[in-house]
PDB file of C-alpha atoms in Angstrom:
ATOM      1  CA  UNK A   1     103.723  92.284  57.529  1.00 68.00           C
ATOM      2  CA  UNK A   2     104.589  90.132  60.409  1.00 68.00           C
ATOM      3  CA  UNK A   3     107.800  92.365  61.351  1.00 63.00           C
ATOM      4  CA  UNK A   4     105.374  95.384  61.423  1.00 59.00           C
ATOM      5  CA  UNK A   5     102.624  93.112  63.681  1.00 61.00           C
ATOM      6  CA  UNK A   6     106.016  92.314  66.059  1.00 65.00           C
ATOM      7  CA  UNK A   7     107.064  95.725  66.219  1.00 62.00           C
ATOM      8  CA  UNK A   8     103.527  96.915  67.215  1.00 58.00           C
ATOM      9  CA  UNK A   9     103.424  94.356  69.384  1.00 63.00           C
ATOM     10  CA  UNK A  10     106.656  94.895  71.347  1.00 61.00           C
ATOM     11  CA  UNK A  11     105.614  98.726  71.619  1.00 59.00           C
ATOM     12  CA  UNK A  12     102.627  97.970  73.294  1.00 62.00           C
ATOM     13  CA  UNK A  13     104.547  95.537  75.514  1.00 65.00           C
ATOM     14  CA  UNK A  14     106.698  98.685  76.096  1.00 57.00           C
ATOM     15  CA  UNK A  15     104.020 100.423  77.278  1.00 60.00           C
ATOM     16  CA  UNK A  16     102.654  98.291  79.458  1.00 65.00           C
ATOM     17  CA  UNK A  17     105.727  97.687  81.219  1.00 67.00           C
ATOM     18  CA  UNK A  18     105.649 102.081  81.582  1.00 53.00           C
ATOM     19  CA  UNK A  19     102.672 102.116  82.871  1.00 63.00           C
ATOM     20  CA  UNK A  20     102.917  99.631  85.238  1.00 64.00           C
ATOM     21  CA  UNK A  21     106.704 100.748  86.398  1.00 61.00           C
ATOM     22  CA  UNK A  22     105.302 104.534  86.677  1.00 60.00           C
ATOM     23  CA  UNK A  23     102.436 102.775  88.678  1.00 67.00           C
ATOM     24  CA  UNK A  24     104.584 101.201  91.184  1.00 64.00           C
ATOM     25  CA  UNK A  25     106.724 103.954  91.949  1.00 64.00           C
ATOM     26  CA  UNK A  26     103.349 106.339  92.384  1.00 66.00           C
ATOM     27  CA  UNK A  27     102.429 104.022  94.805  1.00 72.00           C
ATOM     28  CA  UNK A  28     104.890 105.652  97.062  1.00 68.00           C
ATOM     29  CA  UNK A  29     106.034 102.582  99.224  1.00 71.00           C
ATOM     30  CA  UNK A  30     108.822 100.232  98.819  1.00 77.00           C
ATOM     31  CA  UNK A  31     108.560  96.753  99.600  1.00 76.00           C
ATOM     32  CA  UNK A  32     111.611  94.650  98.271  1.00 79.00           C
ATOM     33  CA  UNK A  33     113.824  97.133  99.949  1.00 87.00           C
ATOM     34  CA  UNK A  34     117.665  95.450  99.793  1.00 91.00           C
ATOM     35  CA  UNK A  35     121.066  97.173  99.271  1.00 94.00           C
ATOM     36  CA  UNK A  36     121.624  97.911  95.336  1.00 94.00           C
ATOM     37  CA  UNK A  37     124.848  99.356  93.571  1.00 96.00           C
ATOM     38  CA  UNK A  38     124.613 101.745  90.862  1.00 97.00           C
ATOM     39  CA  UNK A  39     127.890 101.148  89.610  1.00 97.00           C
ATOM     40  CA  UNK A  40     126.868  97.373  88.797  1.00 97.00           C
ATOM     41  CA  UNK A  41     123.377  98.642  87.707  1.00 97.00           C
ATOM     42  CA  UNK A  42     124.988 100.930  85.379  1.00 98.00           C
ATOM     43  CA  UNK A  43     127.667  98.409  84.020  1.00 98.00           C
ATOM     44  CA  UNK A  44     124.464  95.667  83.283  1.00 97.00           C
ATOM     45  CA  UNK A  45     122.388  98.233  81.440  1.00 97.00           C
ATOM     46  CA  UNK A  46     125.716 100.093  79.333  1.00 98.00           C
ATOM     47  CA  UNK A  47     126.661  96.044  78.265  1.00 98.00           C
ATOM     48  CA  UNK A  48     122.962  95.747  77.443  1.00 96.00           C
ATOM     49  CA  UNK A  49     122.288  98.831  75.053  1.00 97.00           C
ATOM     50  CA  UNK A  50     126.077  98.213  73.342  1.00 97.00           C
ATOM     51  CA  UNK A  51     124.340  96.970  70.112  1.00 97.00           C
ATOM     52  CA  UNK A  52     122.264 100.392  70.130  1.00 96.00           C
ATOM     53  CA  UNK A  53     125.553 102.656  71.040  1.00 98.00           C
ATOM     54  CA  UNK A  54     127.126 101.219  68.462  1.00 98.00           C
ATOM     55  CA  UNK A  55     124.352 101.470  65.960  1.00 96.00           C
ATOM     56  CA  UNK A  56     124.445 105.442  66.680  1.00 96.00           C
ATOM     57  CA  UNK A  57     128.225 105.454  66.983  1.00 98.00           C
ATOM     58  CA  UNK A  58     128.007 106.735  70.053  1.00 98.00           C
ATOM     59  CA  UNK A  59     130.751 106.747  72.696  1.00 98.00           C
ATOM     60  CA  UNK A  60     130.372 105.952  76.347  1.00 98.00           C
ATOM     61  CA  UNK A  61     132.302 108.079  78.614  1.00 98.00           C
ATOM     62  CA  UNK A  62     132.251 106.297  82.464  1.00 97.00           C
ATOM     63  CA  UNK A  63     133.374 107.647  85.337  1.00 98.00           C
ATOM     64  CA  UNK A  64     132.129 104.722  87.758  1.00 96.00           C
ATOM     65  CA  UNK A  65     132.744 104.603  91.684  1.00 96.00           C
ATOM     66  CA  UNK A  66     130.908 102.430  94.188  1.00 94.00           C
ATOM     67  CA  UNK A  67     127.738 104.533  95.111  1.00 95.00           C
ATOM     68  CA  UNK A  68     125.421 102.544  96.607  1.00 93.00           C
ATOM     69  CA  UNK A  69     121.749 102.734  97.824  1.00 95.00           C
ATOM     70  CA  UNK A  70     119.047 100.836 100.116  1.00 93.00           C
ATOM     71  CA  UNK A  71     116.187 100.931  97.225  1.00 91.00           C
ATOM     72  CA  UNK A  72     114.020  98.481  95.459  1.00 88.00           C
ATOM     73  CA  UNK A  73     116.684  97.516  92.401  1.00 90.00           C
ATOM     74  CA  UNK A  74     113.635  96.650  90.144  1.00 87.00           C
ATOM     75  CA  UNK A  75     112.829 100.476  90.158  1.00 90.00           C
ATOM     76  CA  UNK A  76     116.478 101.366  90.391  1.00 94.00           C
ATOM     77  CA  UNK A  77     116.773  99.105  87.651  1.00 93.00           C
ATOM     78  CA  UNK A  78     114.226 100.815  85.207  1.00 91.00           C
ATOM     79  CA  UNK A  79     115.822 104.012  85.920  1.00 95.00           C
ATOM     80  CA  UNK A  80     119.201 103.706  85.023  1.00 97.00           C
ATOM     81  CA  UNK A  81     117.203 101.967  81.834  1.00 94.00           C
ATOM     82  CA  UNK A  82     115.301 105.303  80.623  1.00 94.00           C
ATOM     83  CA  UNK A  83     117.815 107.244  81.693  1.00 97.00           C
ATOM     84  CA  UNK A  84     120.500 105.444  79.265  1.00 97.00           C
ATOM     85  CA  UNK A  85     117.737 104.654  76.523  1.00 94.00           C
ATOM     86  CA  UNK A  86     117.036 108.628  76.471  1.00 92.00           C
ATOM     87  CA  UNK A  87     120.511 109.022  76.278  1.00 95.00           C
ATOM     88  CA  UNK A  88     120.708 106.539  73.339  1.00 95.00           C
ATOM     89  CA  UNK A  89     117.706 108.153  71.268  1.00 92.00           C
ATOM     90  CA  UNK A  90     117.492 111.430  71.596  1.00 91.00           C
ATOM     91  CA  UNK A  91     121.561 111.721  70.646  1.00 94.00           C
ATOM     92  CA  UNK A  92     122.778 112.863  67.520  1.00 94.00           C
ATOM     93  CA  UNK A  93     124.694 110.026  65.851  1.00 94.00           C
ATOM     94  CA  UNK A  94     128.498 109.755  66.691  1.00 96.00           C
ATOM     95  CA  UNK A  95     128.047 111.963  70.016  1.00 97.00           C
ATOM     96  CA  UNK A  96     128.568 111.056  73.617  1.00 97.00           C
ATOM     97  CA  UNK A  97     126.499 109.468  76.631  1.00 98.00           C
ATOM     98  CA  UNK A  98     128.496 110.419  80.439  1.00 98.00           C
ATOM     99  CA  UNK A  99     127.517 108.468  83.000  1.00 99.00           C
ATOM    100  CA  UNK A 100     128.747 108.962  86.357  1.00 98.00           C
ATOM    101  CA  UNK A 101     128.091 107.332  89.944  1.00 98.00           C
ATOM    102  CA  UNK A 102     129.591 108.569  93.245  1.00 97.00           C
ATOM    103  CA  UNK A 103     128.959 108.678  96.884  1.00 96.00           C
ATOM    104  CA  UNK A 104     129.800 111.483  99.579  1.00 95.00           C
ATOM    105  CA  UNK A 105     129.016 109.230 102.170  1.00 92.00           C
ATOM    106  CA  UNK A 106     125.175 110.728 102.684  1.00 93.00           C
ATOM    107  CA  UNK A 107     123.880 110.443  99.489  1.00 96.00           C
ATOM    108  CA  UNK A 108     124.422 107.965  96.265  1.00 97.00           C
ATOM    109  CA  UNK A 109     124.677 110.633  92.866  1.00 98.00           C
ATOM    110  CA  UNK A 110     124.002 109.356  89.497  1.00 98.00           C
ATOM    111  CA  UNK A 111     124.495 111.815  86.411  1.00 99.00           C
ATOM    112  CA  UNK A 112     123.853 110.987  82.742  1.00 98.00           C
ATOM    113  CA  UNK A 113     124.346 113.364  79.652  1.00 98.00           C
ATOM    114  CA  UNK A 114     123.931 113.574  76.512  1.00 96.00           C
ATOM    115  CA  UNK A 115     124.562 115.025  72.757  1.00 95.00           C
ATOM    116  CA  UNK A 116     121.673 116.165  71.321  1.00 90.00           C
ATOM    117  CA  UNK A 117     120.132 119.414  69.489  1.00 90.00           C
ATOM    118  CA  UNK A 118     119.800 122.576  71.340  1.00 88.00           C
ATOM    119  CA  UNK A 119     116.624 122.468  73.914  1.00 87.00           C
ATOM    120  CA  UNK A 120     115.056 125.695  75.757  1.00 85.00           C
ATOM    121  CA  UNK A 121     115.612 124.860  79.887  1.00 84.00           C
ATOM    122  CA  UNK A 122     112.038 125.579  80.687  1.00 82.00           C
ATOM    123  CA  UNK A 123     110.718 122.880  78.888  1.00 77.00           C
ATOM    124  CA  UNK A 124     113.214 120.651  79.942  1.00 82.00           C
ATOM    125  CA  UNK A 125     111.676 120.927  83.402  1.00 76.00           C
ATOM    126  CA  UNK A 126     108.438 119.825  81.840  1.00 68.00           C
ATOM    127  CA  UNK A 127     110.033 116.143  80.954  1.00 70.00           C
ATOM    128  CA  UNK A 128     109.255 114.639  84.534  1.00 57.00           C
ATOM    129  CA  UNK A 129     106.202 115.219  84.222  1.00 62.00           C
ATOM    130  CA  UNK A 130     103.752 112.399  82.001  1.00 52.00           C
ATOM    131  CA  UNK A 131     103.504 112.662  78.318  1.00 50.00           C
ATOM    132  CA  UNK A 132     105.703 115.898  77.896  1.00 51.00           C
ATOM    133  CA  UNK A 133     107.948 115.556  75.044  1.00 51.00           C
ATOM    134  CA  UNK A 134     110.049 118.573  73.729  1.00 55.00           C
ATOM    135  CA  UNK A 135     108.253 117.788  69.610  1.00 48.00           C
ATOM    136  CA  UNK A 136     105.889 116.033  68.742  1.00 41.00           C
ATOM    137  CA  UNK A 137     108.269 115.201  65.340  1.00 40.00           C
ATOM    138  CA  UNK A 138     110.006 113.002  67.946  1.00 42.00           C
ATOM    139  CA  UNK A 139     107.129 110.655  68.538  1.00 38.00           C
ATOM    140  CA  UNK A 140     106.304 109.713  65.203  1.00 39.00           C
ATOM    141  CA  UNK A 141     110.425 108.796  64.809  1.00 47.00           C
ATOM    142  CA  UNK A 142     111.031 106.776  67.788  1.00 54.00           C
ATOM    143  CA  UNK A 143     107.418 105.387  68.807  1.00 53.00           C
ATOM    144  CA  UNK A 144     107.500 106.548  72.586  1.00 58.00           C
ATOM    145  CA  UNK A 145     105.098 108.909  74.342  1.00 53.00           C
ATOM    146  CA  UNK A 146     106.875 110.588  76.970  1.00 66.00           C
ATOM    147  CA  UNK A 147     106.941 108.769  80.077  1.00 76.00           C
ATOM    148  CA  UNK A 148     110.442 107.830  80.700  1.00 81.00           C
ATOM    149  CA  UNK A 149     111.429 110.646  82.875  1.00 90.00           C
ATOM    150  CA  UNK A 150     108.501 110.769  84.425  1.00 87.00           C
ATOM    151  CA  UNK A 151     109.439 107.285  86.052  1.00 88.00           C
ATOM    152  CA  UNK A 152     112.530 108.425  86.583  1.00 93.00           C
ATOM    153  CA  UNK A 153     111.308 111.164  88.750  1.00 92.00           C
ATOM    154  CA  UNK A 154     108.594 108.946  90.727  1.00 89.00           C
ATOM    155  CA  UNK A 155     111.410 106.912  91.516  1.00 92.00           C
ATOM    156  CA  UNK A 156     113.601 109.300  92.517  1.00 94.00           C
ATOM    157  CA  UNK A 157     110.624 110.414  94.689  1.00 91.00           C
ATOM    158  CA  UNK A 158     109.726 107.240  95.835  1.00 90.00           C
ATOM    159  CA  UNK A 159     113.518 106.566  97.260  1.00 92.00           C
ATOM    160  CA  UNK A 160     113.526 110.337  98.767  1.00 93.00           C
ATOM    161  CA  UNK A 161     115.564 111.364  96.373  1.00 96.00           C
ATOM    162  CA  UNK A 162     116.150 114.356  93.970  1.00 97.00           C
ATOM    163  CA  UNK A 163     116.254 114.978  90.351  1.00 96.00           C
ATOM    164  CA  UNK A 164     117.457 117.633  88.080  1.00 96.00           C
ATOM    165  CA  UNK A 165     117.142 118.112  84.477  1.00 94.00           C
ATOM    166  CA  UNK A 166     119.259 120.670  82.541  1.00 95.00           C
ATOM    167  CA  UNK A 167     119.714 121.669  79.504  1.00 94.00           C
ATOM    168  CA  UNK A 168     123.578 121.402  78.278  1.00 95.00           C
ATOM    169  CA  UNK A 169     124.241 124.715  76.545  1.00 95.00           C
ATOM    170  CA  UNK A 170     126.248 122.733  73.405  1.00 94.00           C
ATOM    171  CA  UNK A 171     123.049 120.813  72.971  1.00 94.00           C
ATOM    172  CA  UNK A 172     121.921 117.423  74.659  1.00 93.00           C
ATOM    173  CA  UNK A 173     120.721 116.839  78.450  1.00 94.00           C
ATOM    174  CA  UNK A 174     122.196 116.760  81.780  1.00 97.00           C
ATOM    175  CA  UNK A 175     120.506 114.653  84.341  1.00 97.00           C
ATOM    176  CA  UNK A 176     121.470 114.742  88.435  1.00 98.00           C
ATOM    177  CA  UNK A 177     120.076 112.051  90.563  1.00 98.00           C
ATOM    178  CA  UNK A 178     120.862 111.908  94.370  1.00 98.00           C
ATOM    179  CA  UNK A 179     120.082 109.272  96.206  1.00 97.00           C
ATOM    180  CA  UNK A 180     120.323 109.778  99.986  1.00 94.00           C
ATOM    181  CA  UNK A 181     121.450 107.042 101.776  1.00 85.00           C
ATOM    182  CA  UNK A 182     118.947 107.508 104.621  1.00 65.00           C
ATOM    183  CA  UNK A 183     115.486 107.117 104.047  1.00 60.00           C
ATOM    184  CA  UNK A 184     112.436 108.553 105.953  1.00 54.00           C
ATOM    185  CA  UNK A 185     109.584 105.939 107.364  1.00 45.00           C
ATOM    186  CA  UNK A 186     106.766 106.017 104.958  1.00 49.00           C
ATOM    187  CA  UNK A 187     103.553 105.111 105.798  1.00 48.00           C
ATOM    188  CA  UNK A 188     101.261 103.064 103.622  1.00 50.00           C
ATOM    189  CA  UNK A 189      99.593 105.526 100.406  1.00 52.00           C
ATOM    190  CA  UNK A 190     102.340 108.418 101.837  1.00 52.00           C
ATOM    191  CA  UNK A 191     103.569 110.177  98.904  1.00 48.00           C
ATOM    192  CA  UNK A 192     105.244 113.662 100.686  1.00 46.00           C
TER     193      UNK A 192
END
């Protein structure tokens, strides 16, 4: 009973911390601006989730270079979290995550992909969006409600960036961030 009351209890922690990341990045100013590396963010979070790869025998393919941004890291943060989470859950046990950071010298690029069954590309599209999940048979397994990509893609927005979500034709899901490096002057409740 009291591992059930803690695990209801951390979920709605969960979601609380969701709402109020989505929240922040809908807010559509940044004020704890500072320079932030991907590559380190990436490292943190993949030495974080190793007890959950290794519960789903999963194996972490890396291809890490410096690629760094001017951001707010707490958001930065929470997105290279859902991002690798999503890649940990929705995987089929003993696939693959790739994770991948580079920089052209414009723009900071962050790609994650994953195993995972066959999905239809136009719903796909529909997973930045809030509460869009590809089956509803997914909720009732893993307890979440669909808003991790959607804060990926308000901060993405947020940091003038752009996001892509694809459907890997051997099953699974191919996500493109780019960061650009230069950032437009936002004014206070500006969210174009």
């Amino acid at each position: 009973m009291a591992g059930k009351l803690r695990e209801g209890l951390n979920q709605a922690d969960r979601l609380v911390e969701s709402f109020l990341a989505l929240a922040r990045a809908q807010q559509g100013t940044l004020t704890d601006l500072t320079s932030v590396s991907l590559l380190q963010l990436v490292s943190a979070t993949l030495a974080a989730c190793s007890d959950a790869i290794a519960g789903r025998d999963l194996q972490v393919r890396q291809t890490l270079s410096n690629a760094g941004v001017i951001g707010s890291k707490t958001l930065l943060a929470r997105l290279v979290e859902n991002l690798i989470d999503n890649a940990i859950r929705y995987n089929t046990p003993g696939g693959f995550i790739g994770v991948t950071t580079a920089d052209d010298g414009a723009a900071a690029h962050l790609v994650v992909e994953s195993d995972g069954p066959l999905l239809d590309e136009r719903k796909v599209q529909e997973l930045g969006q809030p509460f869009r999940r590809l089956g509803a048979d997914r909720t009732a397994v893993d307890g979440s409600i669909g808003l991790g990509l959607s804060i990926v893609a308000a901060i993405v927005a947020v940091h003038d960036g752009s996001l892509g979500l694809h459907a890997r034709p051997e099953g699974g899901l191919r996500v493109v961030i780019t960061l650009p490096h230069a950032r437009r002057r936002r004014e206070p409740g500006d969210r174009t």
